[in-house]
mmCIF file of C-alpha atoms in Angstrom:
data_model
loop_
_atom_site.group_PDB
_atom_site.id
_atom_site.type_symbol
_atom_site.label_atom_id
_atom_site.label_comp_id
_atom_site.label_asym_id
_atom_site.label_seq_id
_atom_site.Cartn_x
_atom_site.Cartn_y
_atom_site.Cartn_z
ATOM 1 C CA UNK A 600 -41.976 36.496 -28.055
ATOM 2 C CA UNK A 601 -41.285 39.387 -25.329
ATOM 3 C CA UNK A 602 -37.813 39.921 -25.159
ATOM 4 C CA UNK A 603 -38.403 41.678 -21.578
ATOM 5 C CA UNK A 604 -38.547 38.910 -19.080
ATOM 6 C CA UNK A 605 -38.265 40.707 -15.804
ATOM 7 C CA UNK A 606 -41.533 39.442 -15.269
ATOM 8 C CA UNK A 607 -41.131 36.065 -14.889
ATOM 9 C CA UNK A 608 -37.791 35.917 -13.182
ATOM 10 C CA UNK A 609 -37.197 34.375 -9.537
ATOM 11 C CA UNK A 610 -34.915 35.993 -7.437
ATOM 12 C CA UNK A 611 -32.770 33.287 -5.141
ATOM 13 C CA UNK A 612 -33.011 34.477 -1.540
ATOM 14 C CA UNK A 613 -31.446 31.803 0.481
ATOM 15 C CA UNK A 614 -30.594 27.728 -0.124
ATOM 16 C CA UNK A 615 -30.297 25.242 2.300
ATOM 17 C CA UNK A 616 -28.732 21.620 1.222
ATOM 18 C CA UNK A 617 -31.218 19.247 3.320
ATOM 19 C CA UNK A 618 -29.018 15.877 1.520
ATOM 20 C CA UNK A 619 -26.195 15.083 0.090
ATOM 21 C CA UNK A 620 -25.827 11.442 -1.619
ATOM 22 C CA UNK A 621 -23.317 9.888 -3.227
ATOM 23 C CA UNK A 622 -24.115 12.513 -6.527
ATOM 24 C CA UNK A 623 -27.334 14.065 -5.771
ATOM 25 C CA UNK A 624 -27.855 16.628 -3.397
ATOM 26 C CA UNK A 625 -31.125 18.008 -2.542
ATOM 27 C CA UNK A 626 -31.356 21.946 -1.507
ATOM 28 C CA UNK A 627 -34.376 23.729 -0.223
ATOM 29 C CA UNK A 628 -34.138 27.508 -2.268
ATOM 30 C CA UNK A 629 -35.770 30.588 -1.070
ATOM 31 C CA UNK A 630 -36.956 32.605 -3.917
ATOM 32 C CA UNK A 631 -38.124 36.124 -4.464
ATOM 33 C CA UNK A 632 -41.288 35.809 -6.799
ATOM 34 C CA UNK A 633 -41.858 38.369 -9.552
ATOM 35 C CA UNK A 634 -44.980 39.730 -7.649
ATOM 36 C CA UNK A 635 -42.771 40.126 -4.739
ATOM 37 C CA UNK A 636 -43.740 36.999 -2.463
ATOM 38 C CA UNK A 637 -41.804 34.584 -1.224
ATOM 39 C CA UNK A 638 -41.844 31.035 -2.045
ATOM 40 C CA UNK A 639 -39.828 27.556 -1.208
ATOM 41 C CA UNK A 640 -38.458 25.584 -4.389
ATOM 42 C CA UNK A 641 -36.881 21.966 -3.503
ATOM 43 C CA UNK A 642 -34.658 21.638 -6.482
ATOM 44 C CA UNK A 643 -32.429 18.849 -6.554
ATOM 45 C CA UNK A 644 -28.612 19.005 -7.972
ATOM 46 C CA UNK A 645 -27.557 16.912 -9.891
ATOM 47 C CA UNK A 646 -23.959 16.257 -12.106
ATOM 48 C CA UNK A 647 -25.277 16.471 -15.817
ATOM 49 C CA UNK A 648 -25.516 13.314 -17.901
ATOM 50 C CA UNK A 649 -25.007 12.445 -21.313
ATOM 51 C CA UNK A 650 -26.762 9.730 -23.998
ATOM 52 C CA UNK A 651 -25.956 8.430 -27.383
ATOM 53 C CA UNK A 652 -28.186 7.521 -30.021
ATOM 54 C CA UNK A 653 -25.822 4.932 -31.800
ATOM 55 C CA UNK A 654 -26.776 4.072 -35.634
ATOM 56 C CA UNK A 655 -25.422 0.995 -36.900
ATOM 57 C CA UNK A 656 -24.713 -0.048 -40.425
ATOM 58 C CA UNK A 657 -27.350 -1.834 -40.405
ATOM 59 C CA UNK A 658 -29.501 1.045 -40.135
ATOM 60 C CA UNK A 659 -30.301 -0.428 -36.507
ATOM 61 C CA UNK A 660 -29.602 1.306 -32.844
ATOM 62 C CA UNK A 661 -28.193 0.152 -30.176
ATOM 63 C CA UNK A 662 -30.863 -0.113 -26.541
ATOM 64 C CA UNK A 663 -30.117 -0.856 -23.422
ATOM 65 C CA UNK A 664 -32.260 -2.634 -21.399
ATOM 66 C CA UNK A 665 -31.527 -2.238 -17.353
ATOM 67 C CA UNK A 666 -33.278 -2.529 -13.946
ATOM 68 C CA UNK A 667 -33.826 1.796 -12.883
ATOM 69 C CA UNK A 668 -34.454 0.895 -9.095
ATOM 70 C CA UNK A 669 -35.932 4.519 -9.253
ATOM 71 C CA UNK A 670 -38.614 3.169 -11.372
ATOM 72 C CA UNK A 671 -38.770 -0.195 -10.134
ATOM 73 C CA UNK A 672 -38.654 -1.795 -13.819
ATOM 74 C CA UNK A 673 -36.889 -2.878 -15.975
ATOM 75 C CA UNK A 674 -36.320 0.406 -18.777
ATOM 76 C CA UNK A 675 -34.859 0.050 -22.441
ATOM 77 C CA UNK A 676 -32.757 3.299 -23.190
ATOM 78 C CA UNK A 677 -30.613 5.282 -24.583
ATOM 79 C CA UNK A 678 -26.967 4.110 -23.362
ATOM 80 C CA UNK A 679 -26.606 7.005 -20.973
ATOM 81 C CA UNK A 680 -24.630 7.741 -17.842
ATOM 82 C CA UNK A 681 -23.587 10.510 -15.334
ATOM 83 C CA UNK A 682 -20.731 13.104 -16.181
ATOM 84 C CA UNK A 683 -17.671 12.182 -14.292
ATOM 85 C CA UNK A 684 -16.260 15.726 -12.488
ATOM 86 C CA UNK A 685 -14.704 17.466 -14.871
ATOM 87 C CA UNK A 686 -15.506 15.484 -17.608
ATOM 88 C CA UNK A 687 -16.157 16.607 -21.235
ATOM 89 C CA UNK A 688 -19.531 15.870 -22.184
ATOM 90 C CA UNK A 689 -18.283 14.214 -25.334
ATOM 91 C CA UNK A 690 -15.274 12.255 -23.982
ATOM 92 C CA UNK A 691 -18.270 11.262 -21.387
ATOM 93 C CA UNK A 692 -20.651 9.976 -23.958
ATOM 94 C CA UNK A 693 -17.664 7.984 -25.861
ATOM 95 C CA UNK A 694 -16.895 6.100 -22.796
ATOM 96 C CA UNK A 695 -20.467 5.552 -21.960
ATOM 97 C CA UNK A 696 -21.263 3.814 -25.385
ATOM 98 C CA UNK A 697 -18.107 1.504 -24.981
ATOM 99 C CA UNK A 698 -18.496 0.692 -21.686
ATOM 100 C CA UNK A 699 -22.382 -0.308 -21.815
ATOM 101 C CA UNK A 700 -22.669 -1.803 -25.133
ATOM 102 C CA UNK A 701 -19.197 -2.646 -26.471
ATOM 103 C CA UNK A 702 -18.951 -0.675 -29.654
ATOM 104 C CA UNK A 703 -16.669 2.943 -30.000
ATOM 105 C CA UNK A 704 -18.235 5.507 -33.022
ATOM 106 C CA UNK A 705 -15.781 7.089 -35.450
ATOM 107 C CA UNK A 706 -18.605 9.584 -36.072
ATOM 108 C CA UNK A 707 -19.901 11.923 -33.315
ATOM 109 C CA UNK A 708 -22.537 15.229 -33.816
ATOM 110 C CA UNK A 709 -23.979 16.680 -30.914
ATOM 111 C CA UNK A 710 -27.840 16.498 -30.866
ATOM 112 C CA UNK A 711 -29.050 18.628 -27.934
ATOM 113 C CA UNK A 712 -28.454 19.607 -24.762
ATOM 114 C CA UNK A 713 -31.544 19.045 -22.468
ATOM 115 C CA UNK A 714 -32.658 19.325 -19.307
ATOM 116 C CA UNK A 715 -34.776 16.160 -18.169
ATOM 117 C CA UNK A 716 -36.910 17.437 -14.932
ATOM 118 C CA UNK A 717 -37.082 20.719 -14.789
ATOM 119 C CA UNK A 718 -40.016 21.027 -12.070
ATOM 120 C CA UNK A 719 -37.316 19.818 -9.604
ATOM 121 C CA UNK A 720 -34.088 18.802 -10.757
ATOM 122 C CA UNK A 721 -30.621 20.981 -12.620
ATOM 123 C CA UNK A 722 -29.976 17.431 -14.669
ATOM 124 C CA UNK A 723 -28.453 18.862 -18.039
ATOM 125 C CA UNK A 724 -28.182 15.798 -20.536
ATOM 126 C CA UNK A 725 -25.771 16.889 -23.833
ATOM 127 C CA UNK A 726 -27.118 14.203 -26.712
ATOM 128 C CA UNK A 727 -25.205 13.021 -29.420
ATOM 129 C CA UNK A 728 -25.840 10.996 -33.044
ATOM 130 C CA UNK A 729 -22.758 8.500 -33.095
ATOM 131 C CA UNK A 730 -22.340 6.402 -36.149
ATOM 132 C CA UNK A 731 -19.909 4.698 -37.699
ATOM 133 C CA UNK A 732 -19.507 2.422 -35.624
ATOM 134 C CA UNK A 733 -16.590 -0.538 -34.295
ATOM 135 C CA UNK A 734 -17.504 -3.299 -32.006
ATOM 136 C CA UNK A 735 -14.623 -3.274 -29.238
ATOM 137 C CA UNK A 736 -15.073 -4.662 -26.015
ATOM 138 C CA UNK A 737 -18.108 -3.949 -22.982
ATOM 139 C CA UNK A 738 -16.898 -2.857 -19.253
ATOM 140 C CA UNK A 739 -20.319 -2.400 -17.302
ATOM 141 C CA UNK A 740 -19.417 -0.365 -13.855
ATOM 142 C CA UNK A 741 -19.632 -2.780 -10.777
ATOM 143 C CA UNK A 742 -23.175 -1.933 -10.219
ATOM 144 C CA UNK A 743 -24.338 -1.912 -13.811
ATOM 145 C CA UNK A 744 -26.232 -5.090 -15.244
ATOM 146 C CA UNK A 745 -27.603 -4.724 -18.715
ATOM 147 C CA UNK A 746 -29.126 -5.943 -21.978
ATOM 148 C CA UNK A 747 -27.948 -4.645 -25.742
ATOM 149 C CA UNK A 748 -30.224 -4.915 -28.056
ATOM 150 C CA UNK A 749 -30.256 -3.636 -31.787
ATOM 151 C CA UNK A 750 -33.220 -1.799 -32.733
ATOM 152 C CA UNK A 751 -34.778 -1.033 -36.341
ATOM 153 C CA UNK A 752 -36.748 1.793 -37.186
ATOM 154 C CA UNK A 753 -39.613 -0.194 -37.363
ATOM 155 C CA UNK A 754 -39.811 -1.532 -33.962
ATOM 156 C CA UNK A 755 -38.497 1.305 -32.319
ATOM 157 C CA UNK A 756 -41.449 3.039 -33.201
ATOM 158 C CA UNK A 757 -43.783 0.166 -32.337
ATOM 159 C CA UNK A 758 -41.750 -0.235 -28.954
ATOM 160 C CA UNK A 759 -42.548 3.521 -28.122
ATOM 161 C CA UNK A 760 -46.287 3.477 -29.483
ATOM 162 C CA UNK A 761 -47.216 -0.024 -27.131
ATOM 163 C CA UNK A 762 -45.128 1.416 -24.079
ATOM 164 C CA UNK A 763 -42.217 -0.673 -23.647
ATOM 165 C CA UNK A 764 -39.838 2.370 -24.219
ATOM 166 C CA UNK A 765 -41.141 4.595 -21.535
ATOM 167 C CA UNK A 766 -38.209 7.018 -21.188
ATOM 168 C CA UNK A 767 -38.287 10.799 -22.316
ATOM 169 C CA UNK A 768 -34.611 10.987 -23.685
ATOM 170 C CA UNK A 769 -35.137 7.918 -25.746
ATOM 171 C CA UNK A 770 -38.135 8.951 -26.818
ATOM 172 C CA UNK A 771 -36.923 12.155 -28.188
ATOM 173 C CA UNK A 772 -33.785 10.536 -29.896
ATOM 174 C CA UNK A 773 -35.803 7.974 -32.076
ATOM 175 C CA UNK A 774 -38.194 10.289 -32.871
ATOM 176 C CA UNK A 775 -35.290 12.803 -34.257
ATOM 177 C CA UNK A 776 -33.992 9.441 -36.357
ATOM 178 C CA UNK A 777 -37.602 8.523 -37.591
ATOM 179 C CA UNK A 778 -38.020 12.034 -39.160
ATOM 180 C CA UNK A 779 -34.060 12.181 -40.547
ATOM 181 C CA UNK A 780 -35.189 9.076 -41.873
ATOM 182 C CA UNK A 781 -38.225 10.387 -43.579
ATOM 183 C CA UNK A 782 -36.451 13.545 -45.076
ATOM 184 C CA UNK A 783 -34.285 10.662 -46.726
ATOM 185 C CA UNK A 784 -37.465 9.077 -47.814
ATOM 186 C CA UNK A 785 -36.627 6.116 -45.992
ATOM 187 C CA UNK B 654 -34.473 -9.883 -26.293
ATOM 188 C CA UNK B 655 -33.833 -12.014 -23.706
ATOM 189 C CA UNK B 656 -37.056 -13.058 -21.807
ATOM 190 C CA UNK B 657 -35.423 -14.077 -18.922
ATOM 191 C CA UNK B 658 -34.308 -10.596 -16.715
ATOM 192 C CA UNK B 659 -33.132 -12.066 -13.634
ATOM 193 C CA UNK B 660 -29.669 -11.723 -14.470
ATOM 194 C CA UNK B 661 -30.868 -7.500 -14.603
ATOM 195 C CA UNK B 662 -33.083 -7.266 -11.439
ATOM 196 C CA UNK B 663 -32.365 -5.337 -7.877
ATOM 197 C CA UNK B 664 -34.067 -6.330 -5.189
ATOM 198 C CA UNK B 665 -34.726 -4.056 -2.367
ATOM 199 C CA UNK B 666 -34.012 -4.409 0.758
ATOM 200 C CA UNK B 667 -34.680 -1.067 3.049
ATOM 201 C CA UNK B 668 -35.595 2.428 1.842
ATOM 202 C CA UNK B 669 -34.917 5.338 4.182
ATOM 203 C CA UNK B 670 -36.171 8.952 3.780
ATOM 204 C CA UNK B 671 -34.333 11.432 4.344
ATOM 205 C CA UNK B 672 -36.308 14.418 2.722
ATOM 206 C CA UNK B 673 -39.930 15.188 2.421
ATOM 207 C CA UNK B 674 -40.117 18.154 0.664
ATOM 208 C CA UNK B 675 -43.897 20.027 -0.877
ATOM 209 C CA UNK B 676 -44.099 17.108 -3.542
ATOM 210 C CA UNK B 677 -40.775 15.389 -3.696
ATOM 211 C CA UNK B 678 -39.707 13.061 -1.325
ATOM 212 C CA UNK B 679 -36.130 11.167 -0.827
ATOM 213 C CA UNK B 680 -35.369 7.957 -0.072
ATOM 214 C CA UNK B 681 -32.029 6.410 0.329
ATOM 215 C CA UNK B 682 -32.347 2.752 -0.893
ATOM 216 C CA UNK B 683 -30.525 -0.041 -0.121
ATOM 217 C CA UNK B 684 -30.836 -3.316 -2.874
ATOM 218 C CA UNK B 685 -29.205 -6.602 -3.782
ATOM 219 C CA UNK B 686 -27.437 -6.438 -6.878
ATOM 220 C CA UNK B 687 -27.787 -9.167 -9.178
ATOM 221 C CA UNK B 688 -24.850 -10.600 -8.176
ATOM 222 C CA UNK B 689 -25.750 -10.423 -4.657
ATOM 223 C CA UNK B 690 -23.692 -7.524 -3.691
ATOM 224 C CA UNK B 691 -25.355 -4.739 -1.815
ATOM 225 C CA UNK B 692 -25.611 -1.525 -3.318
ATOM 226 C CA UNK B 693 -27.149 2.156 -2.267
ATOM 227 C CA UNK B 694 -29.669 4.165 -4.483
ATOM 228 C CA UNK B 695 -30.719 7.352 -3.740
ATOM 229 C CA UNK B 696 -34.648 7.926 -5.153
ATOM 230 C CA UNK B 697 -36.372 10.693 -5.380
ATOM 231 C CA UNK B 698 -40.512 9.843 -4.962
ATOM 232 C CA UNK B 699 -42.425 12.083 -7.095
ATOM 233 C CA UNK B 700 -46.138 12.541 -7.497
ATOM 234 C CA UNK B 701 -45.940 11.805 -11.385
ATOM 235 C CA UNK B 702 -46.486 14.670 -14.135
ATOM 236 C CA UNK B 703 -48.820 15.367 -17.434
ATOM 237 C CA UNK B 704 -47.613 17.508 -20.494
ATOM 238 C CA UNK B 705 -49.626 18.827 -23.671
ATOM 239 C CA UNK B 706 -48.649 18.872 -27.160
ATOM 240 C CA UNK B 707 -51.425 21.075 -28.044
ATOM 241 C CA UNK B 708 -52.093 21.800 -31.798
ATOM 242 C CA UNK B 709 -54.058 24.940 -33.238
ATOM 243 C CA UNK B 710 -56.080 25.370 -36.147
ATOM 244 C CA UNK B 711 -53.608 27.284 -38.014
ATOM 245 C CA UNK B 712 -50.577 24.705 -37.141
ATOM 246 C CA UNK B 713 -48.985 25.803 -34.350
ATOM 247 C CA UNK B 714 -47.996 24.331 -30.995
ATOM 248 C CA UNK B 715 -48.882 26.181 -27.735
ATOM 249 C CA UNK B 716 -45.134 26.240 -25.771
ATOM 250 C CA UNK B 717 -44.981 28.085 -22.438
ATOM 251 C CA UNK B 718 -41.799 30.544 -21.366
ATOM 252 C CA UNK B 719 -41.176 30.191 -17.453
ATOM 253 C CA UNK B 720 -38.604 30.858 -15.207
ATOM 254 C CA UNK B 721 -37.760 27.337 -13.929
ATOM 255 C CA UNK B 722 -35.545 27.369 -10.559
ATOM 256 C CA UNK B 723 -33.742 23.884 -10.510
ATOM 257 C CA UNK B 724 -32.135 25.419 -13.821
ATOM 258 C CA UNK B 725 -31.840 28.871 -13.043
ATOM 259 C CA UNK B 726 -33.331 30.045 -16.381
ATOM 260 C CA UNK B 727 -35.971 30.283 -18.516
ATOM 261 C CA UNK B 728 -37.019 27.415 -20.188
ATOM 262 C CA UNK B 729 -39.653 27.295 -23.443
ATOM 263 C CA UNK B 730 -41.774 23.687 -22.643
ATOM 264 C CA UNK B 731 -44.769 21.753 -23.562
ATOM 265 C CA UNK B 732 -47.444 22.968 -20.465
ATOM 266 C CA UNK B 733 -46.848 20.799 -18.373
ATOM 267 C CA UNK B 734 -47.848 20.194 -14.335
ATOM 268 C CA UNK B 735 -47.800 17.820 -11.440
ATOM 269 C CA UNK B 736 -50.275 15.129 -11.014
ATOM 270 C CA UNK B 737 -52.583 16.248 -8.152
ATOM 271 C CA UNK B 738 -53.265 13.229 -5.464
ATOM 272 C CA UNK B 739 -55.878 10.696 -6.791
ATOM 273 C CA UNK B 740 -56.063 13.161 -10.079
ATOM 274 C CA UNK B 741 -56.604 11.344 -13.456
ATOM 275 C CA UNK B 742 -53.694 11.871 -15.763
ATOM 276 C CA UNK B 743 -56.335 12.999 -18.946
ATOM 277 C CA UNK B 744 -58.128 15.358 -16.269
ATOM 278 C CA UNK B 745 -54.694 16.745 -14.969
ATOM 279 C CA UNK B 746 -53.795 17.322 -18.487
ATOM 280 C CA UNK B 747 -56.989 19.613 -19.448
ATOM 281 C CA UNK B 748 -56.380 21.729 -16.408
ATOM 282 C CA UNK B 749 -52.905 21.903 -16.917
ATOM 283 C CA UNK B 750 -53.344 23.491 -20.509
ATOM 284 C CA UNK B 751 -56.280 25.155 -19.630
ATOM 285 C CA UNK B 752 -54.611 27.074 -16.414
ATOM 286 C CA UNK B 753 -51.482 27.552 -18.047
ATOM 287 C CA UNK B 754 -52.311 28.738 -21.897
ATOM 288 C CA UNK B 755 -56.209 29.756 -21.705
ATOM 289 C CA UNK B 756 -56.950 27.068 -24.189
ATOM 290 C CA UNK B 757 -59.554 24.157 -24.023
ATOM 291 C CA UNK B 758 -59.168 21.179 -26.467
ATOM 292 C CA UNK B 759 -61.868 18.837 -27.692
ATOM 293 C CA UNK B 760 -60.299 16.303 -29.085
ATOM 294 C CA UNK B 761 -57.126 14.188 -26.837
ATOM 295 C CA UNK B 762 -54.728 11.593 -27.748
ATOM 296 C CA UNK B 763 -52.871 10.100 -25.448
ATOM 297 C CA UNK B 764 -49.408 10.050 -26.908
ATOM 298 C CA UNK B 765 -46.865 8.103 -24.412
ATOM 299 C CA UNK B 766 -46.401 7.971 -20.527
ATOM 300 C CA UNK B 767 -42.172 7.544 -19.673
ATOM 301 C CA UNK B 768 -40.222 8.120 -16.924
ATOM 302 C CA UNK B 769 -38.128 12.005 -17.208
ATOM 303 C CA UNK B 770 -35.361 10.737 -14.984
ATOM 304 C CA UNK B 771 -34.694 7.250 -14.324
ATOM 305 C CA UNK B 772 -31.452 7.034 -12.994
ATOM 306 C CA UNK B 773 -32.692 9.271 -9.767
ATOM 307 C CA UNK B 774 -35.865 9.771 -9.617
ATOM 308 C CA UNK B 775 -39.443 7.986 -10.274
ATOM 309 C CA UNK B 776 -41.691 11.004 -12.077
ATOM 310 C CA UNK B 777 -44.050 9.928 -14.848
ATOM 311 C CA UNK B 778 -45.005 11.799 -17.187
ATOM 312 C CA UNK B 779 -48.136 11.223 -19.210
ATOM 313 C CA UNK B 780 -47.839 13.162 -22.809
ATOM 314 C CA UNK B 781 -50.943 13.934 -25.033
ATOM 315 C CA UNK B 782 -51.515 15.451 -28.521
ATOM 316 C CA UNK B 783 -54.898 17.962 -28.320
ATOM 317 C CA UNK B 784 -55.997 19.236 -31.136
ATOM 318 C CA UNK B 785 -59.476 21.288 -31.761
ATOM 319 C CA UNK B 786 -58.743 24.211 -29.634
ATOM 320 C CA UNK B 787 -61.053 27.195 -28.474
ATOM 321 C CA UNK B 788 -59.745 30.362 -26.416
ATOM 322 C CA UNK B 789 -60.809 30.083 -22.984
ATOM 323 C CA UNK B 790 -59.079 31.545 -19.822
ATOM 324 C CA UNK B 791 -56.034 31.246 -18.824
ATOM 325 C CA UNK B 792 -55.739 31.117 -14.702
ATOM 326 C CA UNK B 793 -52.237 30.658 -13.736
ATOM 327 C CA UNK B 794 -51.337 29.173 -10.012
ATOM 328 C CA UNK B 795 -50.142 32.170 -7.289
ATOM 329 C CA UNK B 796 -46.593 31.131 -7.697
ATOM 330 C CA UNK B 797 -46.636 30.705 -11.553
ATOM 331 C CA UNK B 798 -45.790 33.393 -14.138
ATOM 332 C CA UNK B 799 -45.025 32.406 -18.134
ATOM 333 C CA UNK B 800 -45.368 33.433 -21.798
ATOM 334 C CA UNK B 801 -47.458 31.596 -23.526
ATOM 335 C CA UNK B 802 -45.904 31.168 -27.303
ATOM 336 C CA UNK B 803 -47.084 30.064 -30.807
ATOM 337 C CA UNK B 804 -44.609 28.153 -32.488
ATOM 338 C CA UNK B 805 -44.599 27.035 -36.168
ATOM 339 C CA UNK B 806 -42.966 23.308 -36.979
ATOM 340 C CA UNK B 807 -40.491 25.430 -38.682
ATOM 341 C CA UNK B 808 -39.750 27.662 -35.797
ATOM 342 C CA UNK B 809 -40.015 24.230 -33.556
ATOM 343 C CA UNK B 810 -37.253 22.265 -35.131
ATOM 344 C CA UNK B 811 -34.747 25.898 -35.053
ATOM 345 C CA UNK B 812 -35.401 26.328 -31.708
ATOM 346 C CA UNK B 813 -34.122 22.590 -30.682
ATOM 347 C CA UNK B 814 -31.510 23.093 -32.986
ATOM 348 C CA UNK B 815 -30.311 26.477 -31.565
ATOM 349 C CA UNK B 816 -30.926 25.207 -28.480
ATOM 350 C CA UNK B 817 -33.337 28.033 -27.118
ATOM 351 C CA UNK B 818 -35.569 24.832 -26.558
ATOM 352 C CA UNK B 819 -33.431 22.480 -24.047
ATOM 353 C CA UNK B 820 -36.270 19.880 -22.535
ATOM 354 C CA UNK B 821 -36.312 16.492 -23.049
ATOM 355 C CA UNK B 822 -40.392 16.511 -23.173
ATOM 356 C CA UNK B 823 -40.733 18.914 -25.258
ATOM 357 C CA UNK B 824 -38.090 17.747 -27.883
ATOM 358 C CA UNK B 825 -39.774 14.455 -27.766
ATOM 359 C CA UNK B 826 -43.124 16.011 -28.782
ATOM 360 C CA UNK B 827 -41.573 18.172 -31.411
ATOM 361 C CA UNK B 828 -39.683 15.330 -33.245
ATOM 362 C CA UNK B 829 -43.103 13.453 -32.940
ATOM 363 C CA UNK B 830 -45.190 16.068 -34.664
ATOM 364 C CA UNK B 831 -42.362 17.057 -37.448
ATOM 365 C CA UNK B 832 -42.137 13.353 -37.940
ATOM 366 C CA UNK B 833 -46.057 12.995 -38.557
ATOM 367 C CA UNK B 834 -45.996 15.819 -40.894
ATOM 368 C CA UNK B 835 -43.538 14.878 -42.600
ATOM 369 C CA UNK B 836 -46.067 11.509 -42.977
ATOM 370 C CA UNK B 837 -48.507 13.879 -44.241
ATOM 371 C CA UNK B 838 -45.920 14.932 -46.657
ATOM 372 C CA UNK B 839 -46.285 18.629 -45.309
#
C-alpha cells in the first residue's frame, strides 16, 4: 500500500448548506481535485448512528422489522437508531436495543465503526455484539412502529440469500456471527 | 412473523423537493403514521449503486483506496459506482471494476442487493462475487483518483478489526467470503 497519499486527496474550497431538516442537512462542497480542477461534491450530513447485533441464549438474534419510508418497504434490521447530540455511541446503542425490542445486554463489545454511504453521505454507524441478555420493557419513539423477531443462524442466512434482509449493516453483522460461529464449529 | 403489516405501514401523503443535486435529490415527505398521526421524512432519491467483491487467482480481493468527501478521508472499499440511468446493475458492475481496478471477470455471482441507508435515504446497492480475473485496463473517471489494493482474507479480517476498513459494504463482503472459507475449511 503507498503510504504517500497526496495524490488522491481533495482539497475543500468552499460549502454551501442548500437544506437543513430536522437531522440531515445537505451541503453543496467545492473541492480542489488532486490534478488541480475543480469539482462540486453534494455530501449530505448526517448525526452518526449506532446498531446492535443482540445474541440471545438461545443462540437466536433479535430483528426488527419496520416500514423505512425512504425505501418504501417494509425492512428487517439491525435494531439501530440515530446518535442523540452528545451522546456516547455506546450509551446510544443500549438505549436503542431497550427501547425497540425490550431486552437490556449485560455484555457489550464494540464491532466496527462504519460508514454506510460514502458516495454522498458523513453517516458513521459504531456496531456492537451485545449478549447476555434481560428482557425489560419496549418504549418505541412516537413515530416508531415495529416488529421483533428472533432469528437463528439458519434462517438468517436463508433470509439474506432469498432477499428479505436487504440492508447493508445487517448484512455485515450476521455474516460476522455466521463465521464466529464457524470458528466454534457450530 | 406476523403476516399482517398494517399495524407497521406509512402512507404518504405529499413529497416536496427541496434539492436536486448531480445524482441525489431531496424530498421532504409528509406520511400518515400508523396511528394516523402525521409525520415528516426527509428522503434522499438516489440513482441506486453496484459494488464488486472481486476474487483473484491467488486469493485475494481487489479493494480500492479513495479519498471520499462526505467523510473527509480515505476510505479502503469494495469498487463500487453509481447506477447509470436505464444501466443494468450486472453491466454497471463490469464497468465499475473494470474502470476502477483494470480487471475483467468471467465468471459473476450476484451476491445480495440492500438498501446502504434506510433511515434517510433510498440507494440500492447491488453486490456481486467475480471470480476468474484477467488484467485489463484500468480507466478511471476525470474526477476519480484511488489505489487499487490486494488484500489477503487474513489482511481482510485485521483491517475491519483495526478499523483501517470502516464501510458497511465492504465489511459485509468480507465477513461473507471469510465465512465461505471457513466452509471450505481454509
Amino acid at each position: 500500500m503507498s503510504q504517500n497519499t497526496d495524490h488522491l486527496i481533495e482539497k475543500q474550497l468552499d460549502s454551501e448548506t442548500v437544506y437543513e431538516g430536522s437531522f440531515i442537512t445537505v451541503t453543496v462542497q467545492t473541492v480542489e481535485l488532486p490534478n488541480g480542477k475543480l469539482a462540486k461534491r453534494d455530501v449530505v450530513l448526517h448525526p452518526g448512528a449506532v446498531t446492535v447485533l443482540a445474541i440471545t441464549a438461545d443462540d437466536k438474534i433479535l430483528l426488527v422489522n419496520q416500514f423505512r419510508k425512504a425505501t418504501n418497504r417494509l425492512l428487517i434490521e439491525t435494531p439501530a437508531g440515530k446518535l442523540e447530540p452528545g451522546e456516547d455511541p455506546l450509551t446510544s446503542a443500549k438505549r436503542e436495543l431497550e427501547e425497540e425490542t425490550g431486552y437490556q445486554a449485560a455484555e457489550w463489545k464494540h464491532f466496527s465503526s462504519f460508514y454506510t454511504s460514502p458516495g454522498f453521505a458523513d453517516e458513521l454507524m459504531h456496531s456492537y455484539i451485545a449478549t447476555d441478555l434481560t428482557k425489560s420493557q419496549q418504549n418505541l419513539d412516537d413515530d416508531e412502529f415495529l416488529d421483533v423477531l428472533h432469528v437463528s443462524a439458519e434462517e438468517a442466512e436463508q433470509m439474506v440469500q432469498d432477499g428479505r434482509i436487504a440492508d447493508a449493516k445487517t448484512i455485515a453483522l450476521i455474516y460476522w456471527w455466521l463465521r464466529e460461529r464457524a470458528r466454534e464449529g457450530k
